[in-house]
Amino acid sequence: MAEQINNNEYNPDIVTLTDDNGKEYTFEVLDAIESDMGRYLALLPTYDNPQKLLEESGELVIVKVGEENGEEYFYEIEDDDEYETVADAFVDRLEEFFEIEDK
């Protein structure tokens, strides 16, 4: 028996990030991982226009979560080995739900 999903109960976690030029981007948080290296989020861009979503690659954005003065901040992962380790962990966790292509 198939279970009906009530769309009113789906409330994704949405975050807005601002780049160095002040442009804002909105993302849905797909997953979070906490390890001895830190806490990380896998984000998927969201768009107001559904057509734009179809045109985009759907590439995940992975950020590291930091805290300063009691506030959370999201940082780009600059260490290649750290990024690869975290990206592989997210792929392992998310490939069951999403079609993920290796680069």
PDB file of N, CA and C in Angstrom:
ATOM      1  N   MET A   1       0.843  -1.172   0.000  1.00  0.00           N
ATOM      2  CA  MET A   1       0.000   0.000   0.000  1.00  0.00           C
ATOM      3  C   MET A   1       0.897   1.247   0.000  1.00  0.00           C
ATOM      4  N   ALA A   2       0.670   2.142  -0.907  1.00  0.00           N
ATOM      5  CA  ALA A   2       1.455   3.368  -0.996  1.00  0.00           C
ATOM      6  C   ALA A   2       0.976   4.370   0.037  1.00  0.00           C
ATOM      7  N   GLU A   3       1.924   5.050   0.630  1.00  0.00           N
ATOM      8  CA  GLU A   3       1.579   6.053   1.624  1.00  0.00           C
ATOM      9  C   GLU A   3       1.468   7.401   0.929  1.00  0.00           C
ATOM     10  N   GLN A   4       0.408   8.106   1.189  1.00  0.00           N
ATOM     11  CA  GLN A   4       0.215   9.418   0.593  1.00  0.00           C
ATOM     12  C   GLN A   4       0.989  10.451   1.400  1.00  0.00           C
ATOM     13  N   ILE A   5       1.716  11.281   0.699  1.00  0.00           N
ATOM     14  CA  ILE A   5       2.483  12.327   1.359  1.00  0.00           C
ATOM     15  C   ILE A   5       1.653  13.598   1.377  1.00  0.00           C
ATOM     16  N   ASN A   6       1.512  14.154   2.551  1.00  0.00           N
ATOM     17  CA  ASN A   6       0.785  15.400   2.701  1.00  0.00           C
ATOM     18  C   ASN A   6       1.779  16.542   2.507  1.00  0.00           C
ATOM     19  N   ASN A   7       1.661  17.257   1.408  1.00  0.00           N
ATOM     20  CA  ASN A   7       2.600  18.332   1.098  1.00  0.00           C
ATOM     21  C   ASN A   7       2.617  19.433   2.141  1.00  0.00           C
ATOM     22  N   ASN A   8       1.551  19.571   2.897  1.00  0.00           N
ATOM     23  CA  ASN A   8       1.519  20.598   3.932  1.00  0.00           C
ATOM     24  C   ASN A   8       2.473  20.276   5.078  1.00  0.00           C
ATOM     25  N   GLU A   9       2.905  19.028   5.200  1.00  0.00           N
ATOM     26  CA  GLU A   9       3.791  18.641   6.282  1.00  0.00           C
ATOM     27  C   GLU A   9       5.259  18.763   5.895  1.00  0.00           C
ATOM     28  N   TYR A  10       5.569  19.005   4.632  1.00  0.00           N
ATOM     29  CA  TYR A  10       6.948  19.124   4.186  1.00  0.00           C
ATOM     30  C   TYR A  10       7.398  20.564   4.346  1.00  0.00           C
ATOM     31  N   ASN A  11       8.262  20.797   5.304  1.00  0.00           N
ATOM     32  CA  ASN A  11       8.790  22.134   5.557  1.00  0.00           C
ATOM     33  C   ASN A  11      10.304  22.071   5.493  1.00  0.00           C
ATOM     34  N   PRO A  12      10.878  22.295   4.320  1.00  0.00           N
ATOM     35  CA  PRO A  12      12.338  22.190   4.203  1.00  0.00           C
ATOM     36  C   PRO A  12      13.038  23.301   4.972  1.00  0.00           C
ATOM     37  N   ASP A  13      14.261  23.003   5.398  1.00  0.00           N
ATOM     38  CA  ASP A  13      15.109  24.027   5.994  1.00  0.00           C
ATOM     39  C   ASP A  13      15.695  24.848   4.850  1.00  0.00           C
ATOM     40  N   ILE A  14      15.466  26.142   4.889  1.00  0.00           N
ATOM     41  CA  ILE A  14      15.931  27.042   3.842  1.00  0.00           C
ATOM     42  C   ILE A  14      16.946  28.009   4.448  1.00  0.00           C
ATOM     43  N   VAL A  15      18.066  28.189   3.748  1.00  0.00           N
ATOM     44  CA  VAL A  15      19.069  29.169   4.177  1.00  0.00           C
ATOM     45  C   VAL A  15      19.366  30.104   3.018  1.00  0.00           C
ATOM     46  N   THR A  16      19.709  31.334   3.347  1.00  0.00           N
ATOM     47  CA  THR A  16      20.100  32.311   2.343  1.00  0.00           C
ATOM     48  C   THR A  16      21.553  32.688   2.600  1.00  0.00           C
ATOM     49  N   LEU A  17      22.369  32.563   1.568  1.00  0.00           N
ATOM     50  CA  LEU A  17      23.779  32.913   1.657  1.00  0.00           C
ATOM     51  C   LEU A  17      24.043  34.126   0.782  1.00  0.00           C
ATOM     52  N   THR A  18      24.953  34.971   1.227  1.00  0.00           N
ATOM     53  CA  THR A  18      25.315  36.178   0.490  1.00  0.00           C
ATOM     54  C   THR A  18      26.768  36.074   0.063  1.00  0.00           C
ATOM     55  N   ASP A  19      27.031  36.305  -1.236  1.00  0.00           N
ATOM     56  CA  ASP A  19      28.416  36.229  -1.719  1.00  0.00           C
ATOM     57  C   ASP A  19      29.154  37.536  -1.416  1.00  0.00           C
ATOM     58  N   ASP A  20      30.412  37.595  -1.810  1.00  0.00           N
ATOM     59  CA  ASP A  20      31.257  38.759  -1.530  1.00  0.00           C
ATOM     60  C   ASP A  20      30.743  40.037  -2.181  1.00  0.00           C
ATOM     61  N   ASN A  21      29.924  39.897  -3.226  1.00  0.00           N
ATOM     62  CA  ASN A  21      29.376  41.060  -3.926  1.00  0.00           C
ATOM     63  C   ASN A  21      28.005  41.480  -3.398  1.00  0.00           C
ATOM     64  N   GLY A  22      27.517  40.785  -2.359  1.00  0.00           N
ATOM     65  CA  GLY A  22      26.226  41.132  -1.771  1.00  0.00           C
ATOM     66  C   GLY A  22      25.041  40.447  -2.420  1.00  0.00           C
ATOM     67  N   LYS A  23      25.266  39.573  -3.406  1.00  0.00           N
ATOM     68  CA  LYS A  23      24.173  38.862  -4.060  1.00  0.00           C
ATOM     69  C   LYS A  23      23.729  37.698  -3.185  1.00  0.00           C
ATOM     70  N   GLU A  24      22.411  37.561  -3.017  1.00  0.00           N
ATOM     71  CA  GLU A  24      21.865  36.516  -2.169  1.00  0.00           C
ATOM     72  C   GLU A  24      21.441  35.300  -2.981  1.00  0.00           C
ATOM     73  N   TYR A  25      21.671  34.127  -2.399  1.00  0.00           N
ATOM     74  CA  TYR A  25      21.281  32.849  -2.995  1.00  0.00           C
ATOM     75  C   TYR A  25      20.517  32.052  -1.945  1.00  0.00           C
ATOM     76  N   THR A  26      19.461  31.380  -2.374  1.00  0.00           N
ATOM     77  CA  THR A  26      18.638  30.605  -1.451  1.00  0.00           C
ATOM     78  C   THR A  26      18.849  29.123  -1.706  1.00  0.00           C
ATOM     79  N   PHE A  27      19.003  28.363  -0.621  1.00  0.00           N
ATOM     80  CA  PHE A  27      19.271  26.936  -0.698  1.00  0.00           C
ATOM     81  C   PHE A  27      18.361  26.163   0.245  1.00  0.00           C
ATOM     82  N   GLU A  28      18.068  24.931  -0.150  1.00  0.00           N
ATOM     83  CA  GLU A  28      17.393  23.987   0.728  1.00  0.00           C
ATOM     84  C   GLU A  28      18.470  23.097   1.348  1.00  0.00           C
ATOM     85  N   VAL A  29      18.402  22.894   2.651  1.00  0.00           N
ATOM     86  CA  VAL A  29      19.337  22.009   3.336  1.00  0.00           C
ATOM     87  C   VAL A  29      18.863  20.577   3.119  1.00  0.00           C
ATOM     88  N   LEU A  30      19.675  19.783   2.396  1.00  0.00           N
ATOM     89  CA  LEU A  30      19.315  18.388   2.129  1.00  0.00           C
ATOM     90  C   LEU A  30      19.783  17.444   3.226  1.00  0.00           C
ATOM     91  N   ASP A  31      20.937  17.745   3.804  1.00  0.00           N
ATOM     92  CA  ASP A  31      21.502  16.834   4.792  1.00  0.00           C
ATOM     93  C   ASP A  31      22.544  17.574   5.620  1.00  0.00           C
ATOM     94  N   ALA A  32      22.845  17.025   6.782  1.00  0.00           N
ATOM     95  CA  ALA A  32      23.889  17.570   7.650  1.00  0.00           C
ATOM     96  C   ALA A  32      24.721  16.414   8.176  1.00  0.00           C
ATOM     97  N   ILE A  33      26.016  16.649   8.284  1.00  0.00           N
ATOM     98  CA  ILE A  33      26.936  15.645   8.815  1.00  0.00           C
ATOM     99  C   ILE A  33      27.780  16.319   9.885  1.00  0.00           C
ATOM    100  N   GLU A  34      27.948  15.610  10.996  1.00  0.00           N
ATOM    101  CA  GLU A  34      28.834  16.093  12.041  1.00  0.00           C
ATOM    102  C   GLU A  34      29.919  15.051  12.244  1.00  0.00           C
ATOM    103  N   SER A  35      31.170  15.500  12.245  1.00  0.00           N
ATOM    104  CA  SER A  35      32.297  14.588  12.421  1.00  0.00           C
ATOM    105  C   SER A  35      33.331  15.263  13.318  1.00  0.00           C
ATOM    106  N   ASP A  36      34.448  14.584  13.517  1.00  0.00           N
ATOM    107  CA  ASP A  36      35.510  15.186  14.325  1.00  0.00           C
ATOM    108  C   ASP A  36      36.142  16.381  13.613  1.00  0.00           C
ATOM    109  N   MET A  37      35.894  16.525  12.298  1.00  0.00           N
ATOM    110  CA  MET A  37      36.416  17.665  11.533  1.00  0.00           C
ATOM    111  C   MET A  37      35.494  18.879  11.634  1.00  0.00           C
ATOM    112  N   GLY A  38      34.235  18.673  12.024  1.00  0.00           N
ATOM    113  CA  GLY A  38      33.284  19.775  12.122  1.00  0.00           C
ATOM    114  C   GLY A  38      31.893  19.365  11.687  1.00  0.00           C
ATOM    115  N   ARG A  39      31.042  20.361  11.481  1.00  0.00           N
ATOM    116  CA  ARG A  39      29.662  20.154  11.035  1.00  0.00           C
ATOM    117  C   ARG A  39      29.542  20.720   9.622  1.00  0.00           C
ATOM    118  N   TYR A  40      28.855  19.963   8.759  1.00  0.00           N
ATOM    119  CA  TYR A  40      28.747  20.326   7.346  1.00  0.00           C
ATOM    120  C   TYR A  40      27.302  20.208   6.887  1.00  0.00           C
ATOM    121  N   LEU A  41      26.946  21.026   5.882  1.00  0.00           N
ATOM    122  CA  LEU A  41      25.613  20.975   5.276  1.00  0.00           C
ATOM    123  C   LEU A  41      25.735  20.737   3.780  1.00  0.00           C
ATOM    124  N   ALA A  42      24.832  19.922   3.246  1.00  0.00           N
ATOM    125  CA  ALA A  42      24.690  19.756   1.808  1.00  0.00           C
ATOM    126  C   ALA A  42      23.478  20.587   1.395  1.00  0.00           C
ATOM    127  N   LEU A  43      23.694  21.524   0.507  1.00  0.00           N
ATOM    128  CA  LEU A  43      22.659  22.470   0.093  1.00  0.00           C
ATOM    129  C   LEU A  43      22.339  22.307  -1.385  1.00  0.00           C
ATOM    130  N   LEU A  44      21.075  22.530  -1.723  1.00  0.00           N
ATOM    131  CA  LEU A  44      20.630  22.508  -3.115  1.00  0.00           C
ATOM    132  C   LEU A  44      20.001  23.863  -3.425  1.00  0.00           C
ATOM    133  N   PRO A  45      20.440  24.530  -4.496  1.00  0.00           N
ATOM    134  CA  PRO A  45      19.860  25.834  -4.835  1.00  0.00           C
ATOM    135  C   PRO A  45      18.353  25.728  -5.072  1.00  0.00           C
ATOM    136  N   THR A  46      17.625  26.754  -4.649  1.00  0.00           N
ATOM    137  CA  THR A  46      16.192  26.836  -4.917  1.00  0.00           C
ATOM    138  C   THR A  46      15.935  28.051  -5.794  1.00  0.00           C
ATOM    139  N   TYR A  47      14.835  27.999  -6.535  1.00  0.00           N
ATOM    140  CA  TYR A  47      14.511  29.080  -7.467  1.00  0.00           C
ATOM    141  C   TYR A  47      13.021  29.384  -7.388  1.00  0.00           C
ATOM    142  N   ASP A  48      12.678  30.660  -7.553  1.00  0.00           N
ATOM    143  CA  ASP A  48      11.275  31.057  -7.596  1.00  0.00           C
ATOM    144  C   ASP A  48      10.612  30.568  -8.877  1.00  0.00           C
ATOM    145  N   ASN A  49      11.381  30.532  -9.964  1.00  0.00           N
ATOM    146  CA  ASN A  49      10.875  30.123 -11.263  1.00  0.00           C
ATOM    147  C   ASN A  49      11.175  28.632 -11.473  1.00  0.00           C
ATOM    148  N   PRO A  50      10.143  27.771 -11.544  1.00  0.00           N
ATOM    149  CA  PRO A  50      10.378  26.335 -11.735  1.00  0.00           C
ATOM    150  C   PRO A  50      11.169  26.011 -12.997  1.00  0.00           C
ATOM    151  N   GLN A  51      11.056  26.812 -14.044  1.00  0.00           N
ATOM    152  CA  GLN A  51      11.796  26.580 -15.285  1.00  0.00           C
ATOM    153  C   GLN A  51      13.301  26.695 -15.031  1.00  0.00           C
ATOM    154  N   LYS A  52      13.695  27.634 -14.186  1.00  0.00           N
ATOM    155  CA  LYS A  52      15.108  27.828 -13.861  1.00  0.00           C
ATOM    156  C   LYS A  52      15.667  26.582 -13.169  1.00  0.00           C
ATOM    157  N   LEU A  53      14.857  25.941 -12.339  1.00  0.00           N
ATOM    158  CA  LEU A  53      15.268  24.715 -11.657  1.00  0.00           C
ATOM    159  C   LEU A  53      15.564  23.611 -12.666  1.00  0.00           C
ATOM    160  N   LEU A  54      14.747  23.516 -13.705  1.00  0.00           N
ATOM    161  CA  LEU A  54      14.947  22.495 -14.725  1.00  0.00           C
ATOM    162  C   LEU A  54      16.201  22.767 -15.556  1.00  0.00           C
ATOM    163  N   GLU A  55      16.566  24.033 -15.707  1.00  0.00           N
ATOM    164  CA  GLU A  55      17.725  24.404 -16.510  1.00  0.00           C
ATOM    165  C   GLU A  55      19.044  24.222 -15.768  1.00  0.00           C
ATOM    166  N   GLU A  56      19.007  24.220 -14.452  1.00  0.00           N
ATOM    167  CA  GLU A  56      20.230  24.135 -13.646  1.00  0.00           C
ATOM    168  C   GLU A  56      20.694  22.692 -13.500  1.00  0.00           C
ATOM    169  N   SER A  57      21.949  22.519 -13.157  1.00  0.00           N
ATOM    170  CA  SER A  57      22.550  21.191 -13.040  1.00  0.00           C
ATOM    171  C   SER A  57      22.145  20.472 -11.767  1.00  0.00           C
ATOM    172  N   GLY A  58      21.652  21.206 -10.767  1.00  0.00           N
ATOM    173  CA  GLY A  58      21.291  20.580  -9.511  1.00  0.00           C
ATOM    174  C   GLY A  58      22.510  20.208  -8.678  1.00  0.00           C
ATOM    175  N   GLU A  59      23.601  20.910  -8.886  1.00  0.00           N
ATOM    176  CA  GLU A  59      24.845  20.620  -8.187  1.00  0.00           C
ATOM    177  C   GLU A  59      24.727  20.982  -6.708  1.00  0.00           C
ATOM    178  N   LEU A  60      25.175  20.064  -5.855  1.00  0.00           N
ATOM    179  CA  LEU A  60      25.173  20.308  -4.422  1.00  0.00           C
ATOM    180  C   LEU A  60      26.212  21.346  -4.046  1.00  0.00           C
ATOM    181  N   VAL A  61      25.899  22.138  -3.065  1.00  0.00           N
ATOM    182  CA  VAL A  61      26.839  23.063  -2.472  1.00  0.00           C
ATOM    183  C   VAL A  61      27.087  22.553  -1.060  1.00  0.00           C
ATOM    184  N   ILE A  62      28.355  22.362  -0.709  1.00  0.00           N
ATOM    185  CA  ILE A  62      28.704  21.852   0.614  1.00  0.00           C
ATOM    186  C   ILE A  62      29.437  22.944   1.371  1.00  0.00           C
ATOM    187  N   VAL A  63      28.958  23.234   2.579  1.00  0.00           N
ATOM    188  CA  VAL A  63      29.574  24.273   3.401  1.00  0.00           C
ATOM    189  C   VAL A  63      29.890  23.715   4.784  1.00  0.00           C
ATOM    190  N   LYS A  64      30.841  24.350   5.431  1.00  0.00           N
ATOM    191  CA  LYS A  64      31.195  24.013   6.801  1.00  0.00           C
ATOM    192  C   LYS A  64      30.503  25.024   7.719  1.00  0.00           C
ATOM    193  N   VAL A  65      29.976  24.535   8.824  1.00  0.00           N
ATOM    194  CA  VAL A  65      29.283  25.390   9.775  1.00  0.00           C
ATOM    195  C   VAL A  65      30.266  25.802  10.867  1.00  0.00           C
ATOM    196  N   GLY A  66      30.340  27.084  11.112  1.00  0.00           N
ATOM    197  CA  GLY A  66      31.170  27.604  12.185  1.00  0.00           C
ATOM    198  C   GLY A  66      30.335  28.477  13.095  1.00  0.00           C
ATOM    199  N   GLU A  67      30.890  28.831  14.222  1.00  0.00           N
ATOM    200  CA  GLU A  67      30.168  29.683  15.154  1.00  0.00           C
ATOM    201  C   GLU A  67      31.084  30.783  15.658  1.00  0.00           C
ATOM    202  N   GLU A  68      30.549  31.994  15.645  1.00  0.00           N
ATOM    203  CA  GLU A  68      31.258  33.150  16.180  1.00  0.00           C
ATOM    204  C   GLU A  68      30.269  33.974  16.990  1.00  0.00           C
ATOM    205  N   ASN A  69      30.650  34.291  18.205  1.00  0.00           N
ATOM    206  CA  ASN A  69      29.807  35.109  19.090  1.00  0.00           C
ATOM    207  C   ASN A  69      28.382  34.569  19.201  1.00  0.00           C
ATOM    208  N   GLY A  70      28.261  33.242  19.248  1.00  0.00           N
ATOM    209  CA  GLY A  70      26.955  32.614  19.412  1.00  0.00           C
ATOM    210  C   GLY A  70      26.115  32.539  18.147  1.00  0.00           C
ATOM    211  N   GLU A  71      26.640  32.964  17.013  1.00  0.00           N
ATOM    212  CA  GLU A  71      25.901  32.910  15.750  1.00  0.00           C
ATOM    213  C   GLU A  71      26.555  31.922  14.802  1.00  0.00           C
ATOM    214  N   GLU A  72      25.707  31.193  14.041  1.00  0.00           N
ATOM    215  CA  GLU A  72      26.224  30.251  13.050  1.00  0.00           C
ATOM    216  C   GLU A  72      26.604  30.977  11.769  1.00  0.00           C
ATOM    217  N   TYR A  73      27.734  30.535  11.197  1.00  0.00           N
ATOM    218  CA  TYR A  73      28.194  31.036   9.913  1.00  0.00           C
ATOM    219  C   TYR A  73      28.516  29.843   9.032  1.00  0.00           C
ATOM    220  N   PHE A  74      28.416  30.039   7.726  1.00  0.00           N
ATOM    221  CA  PHE A  74      28.726  28.984   6.774  1.00  0.00           C
ATOM    222  C   PHE A  74      29.975  29.379   6.003  1.00  0.00           C
ATOM    223  N   TYR A  75      30.918  28.435   5.947  1.00  0.00           N
ATOM    224  CA  TYR A  75      32.202  28.706   5.312  1.00  0.00           C
ATOM    225  C   TYR A  75      32.434  27.765   4.140  1.00  0.00           C
ATOM    226  N   GLU A  76      33.124  28.271   3.144  1.00  0.00           N
ATOM    227  CA  GLU A  76      33.580  27.439   2.039  1.00  0.00           C
ATOM    228  C   GLU A  76      34.702  26.544   2.557  1.00  0.00           C
ATOM    229  N   ILE A  77      34.709  25.286   2.145  1.00  0.00           N
ATOM    230  CA  ILE A  77      35.761  24.356   2.561  1.00  0.00           C
ATOM    231  C   ILE A  77      36.934  24.541   1.614  1.00  0.00           C
ATOM    232  N   GLU A  78      38.039  25.029   2.139  1.00  0.00           N
ATOM    233  CA  GLU A  78      39.191  25.356   1.294  1.00  0.00           C
ATOM    234  C   GLU A  78      40.193  24.212   1.174  1.00  0.00           C
ATOM    235  N   ASP A  79      40.206  23.295   2.123  1.00  0.00           N
ATOM    236  CA  ASP A  79      41.126  22.165   2.087  1.00  0.00           C
ATOM    237  C   ASP A  79      40.549  21.077   1.178  1.00  0.00           C
ATOM    238  N   ASP A  80      41.282  20.717   0.121  1.00  0.00           N
ATOM    239  CA  ASP A  80      40.785  19.743  -0.858  1.00  0.00           C
ATOM    240  C   ASP A  80      40.506  18.374  -0.252  1.00  0.00           C
ATOM    241  N   ASP A  81      41.389  17.897   0.624  1.00  0.00           N
ATOM    242  CA  ASP A  81      41.189  16.580   1.246  1.00  0.00           C
ATOM    243  C   ASP A  81      39.953  16.580   2.139  1.00  0.00           C
ATOM    244  N   GLU A  82      39.782  17.640   2.903  1.00  0.00           N
ATOM    245  CA  GLU A  82      38.598  17.760   3.767  1.00  0.00           C
ATOM    246  C   GLU A  82      37.336  17.775   2.914  1.00  0.00           C
ATOM    247  N   TYR A  83      37.358  18.564   1.825  1.00  0.00           N
ATOM    248  CA  TYR A  83      36.195  18.652   0.950  1.00  0.00           C
ATOM    249  C   TYR A  83      35.859  17.282   0.350  1.00  0.00           C
ATOM    250  N   GLU A  84      36.858  16.578  -0.159  1.00  0.00           N
ATOM    251  CA  GLU A  84      36.632  15.259  -0.767  1.00  0.00           C
ATOM    252  C   GLU A  84      36.036  14.273   0.237  1.00  0.00           C
ATOM    253  N   THR A  85      36.562  14.275   1.459  1.00  0.00           N
ATOM    254  CA  THR A  85      36.058  13.378   2.498  1.00  0.00           C
ATOM    255  C   THR A  85      34.595  13.659   2.799  1.00  0.00           C
ATOM    256  N   VAL A  86      34.268  14.921   2.972  1.00  0.00           N
ATOM    257  CA  VAL A  86      32.892  15.314   3.296  1.00  0.00           C
ATOM    258  C   VAL A  86      31.965  15.069   2.101  1.00  0.00           C
ATOM    259  N   ALA A  87      32.408  15.422   0.893  1.00  0.00           N
ATOM    260  CA  ALA A  87      31.591  15.220  -0.306  1.00  0.00           C
ATOM    261  C   ALA A  87      31.280  13.741  -0.503  1.00  0.00           C
ATOM    262  N   ASP A  88      32.278  12.876  -0.317  1.00  0.00           N
ATOM    263  CA  ASP A  88      32.054  11.430  -0.444  1.00  0.00           C
ATOM    264  C   ASP A  88      31.035  10.938   0.574  1.00  0.00           C
ATOM    265  N   ALA A  89      31.105  11.461   1.792  1.00  0.00           N
ATOM    266  CA  ALA A  89      30.150  11.065   2.833  1.00  0.00           C
ATOM    267  C   ALA A  89      28.732  11.479   2.450  1.00  0.00           C
ATOM    268  N   PHE A  90      28.570  12.693   1.917  1.00  0.00           N
ATOM    269  CA  PHE A  90      27.241  13.137   1.492  1.00  0.00           C
ATOM    270  C   PHE A  90      26.731  12.299   0.318  1.00  0.00           C
ATOM    271  N   VAL A  91      27.584  12.001  -0.647  1.00  0.00           N
ATOM    272  CA  VAL A  91      27.177  11.190  -1.795  1.00  0.00           C
ATOM    273  C   VAL A  91      26.693   9.826  -1.313  1.00  0.00           C
ATOM    274  N   ASP A  92      27.438   9.201  -0.405  1.00  0.00           N
ATOM    275  CA  ASP A  92      27.027   7.902   0.127  1.00  0.00           C
ATOM    276  C   ASP A  92      25.658   7.976   0.785  1.00  0.00           C
ATOM    277  N   ARG A  93      25.400   9.057   1.502  1.00  0.00           N
ATOM    278  CA  ARG A  93      24.128   9.203   2.211  1.00  0.00           C
ATOM    279  C   ARG A  93      22.972   9.581   1.279  1.00  0.00           C
ATOM    280  N   LEU A  94      23.245  10.372   0.245  1.00  0.00           N
ATOM    281  CA  LEU A  94      22.172  10.925  -0.583  1.00  0.00           C
ATOM    282  C   LEU A  94      21.893  10.157  -1.867  1.00  0.00           C
ATOM    283  N   GLU A  95      22.820   9.283  -2.297  1.00  0.00           N
ATOM    284  CA  GLU A  95      22.632   8.614  -3.579  1.00  0.00           C
ATOM    285  C   GLU A  95      21.424   7.690  -3.592  1.00  0.00           C
ATOM    286  N   GLU A  96      20.947   7.294  -2.434  1.00  0.00           N
ATOM    287  CA  GLU A  96      19.742   6.471  -2.353  1.00  0.00           C
ATOM    288  C   GLU A  96      18.505   7.257  -2.763  1.00  0.00           C
ATOM    289  N   PHE A  97      18.532   8.582  -2.536  1.00  0.00           N
ATOM    290  CA  PHE A  97      17.364   9.425  -2.788  1.00  0.00           C
ATOM    291  C   PHE A  97      17.462  10.264  -4.055  1.00  0.00           C
ATOM    292  N   PHE A  98      18.705  10.489  -4.535  1.00  0.00           N
ATOM    293  CA  PHE A  98      18.919  11.365  -5.681  1.00  0.00           C
ATOM    294  C   PHE A  98      19.830  10.684  -6.691  1.00  0.00           C
ATOM    295  N   GLU A  99      19.660  11.043  -7.952  1.00  0.00           N
ATOM    296  CA  GLU A  99      20.566  10.552  -8.988  1.00  0.00           C
ATOM    297  C   GLU A  99      21.805  11.442  -8.970  1.00  0.00           C
ATOM    298  N   ILE A 100      22.934  10.858  -8.580  1.00  0.00           N
ATOM    299  CA  ILE A 100      24.160  11.625  -8.429  1.00  0.00           C
ATOM    300  C   ILE A 100      25.177  11.146  -9.449  1.00  0.00           C
ATOM    301  N   GLU A 101      25.701  12.102 -10.224  1.00  0.00           N
ATOM    302  CA  GLU A 101      26.719  11.777 -11.220  1.00  0.00           C
ATOM    303  C   GLU A 101      28.071  12.098 -10.645  1.00  0.00           C
ATOM    304  N   ASP A 102      29.048  11.202 -10.838  1.00  0.00           N
ATOM    305  CA  ASP A 102      30.414  11.472 -10.423  1.00  0.00           C
ATOM    306  C   ASP A 102      31.064  12.384 -11.441  1.00  0.00           C
ATOM    307  N   LYS A 103      31.924  13.282 -10.956  1.00  0.00           N
ATOM    308  CA  LYS A 103      32.622  14.187 -11.863  1.00  0.00           C
ATOM    309  C   LYS A 103      33.969  13.653 -12.173  1.00  0.00           C
TER     310      LYS A 103
END
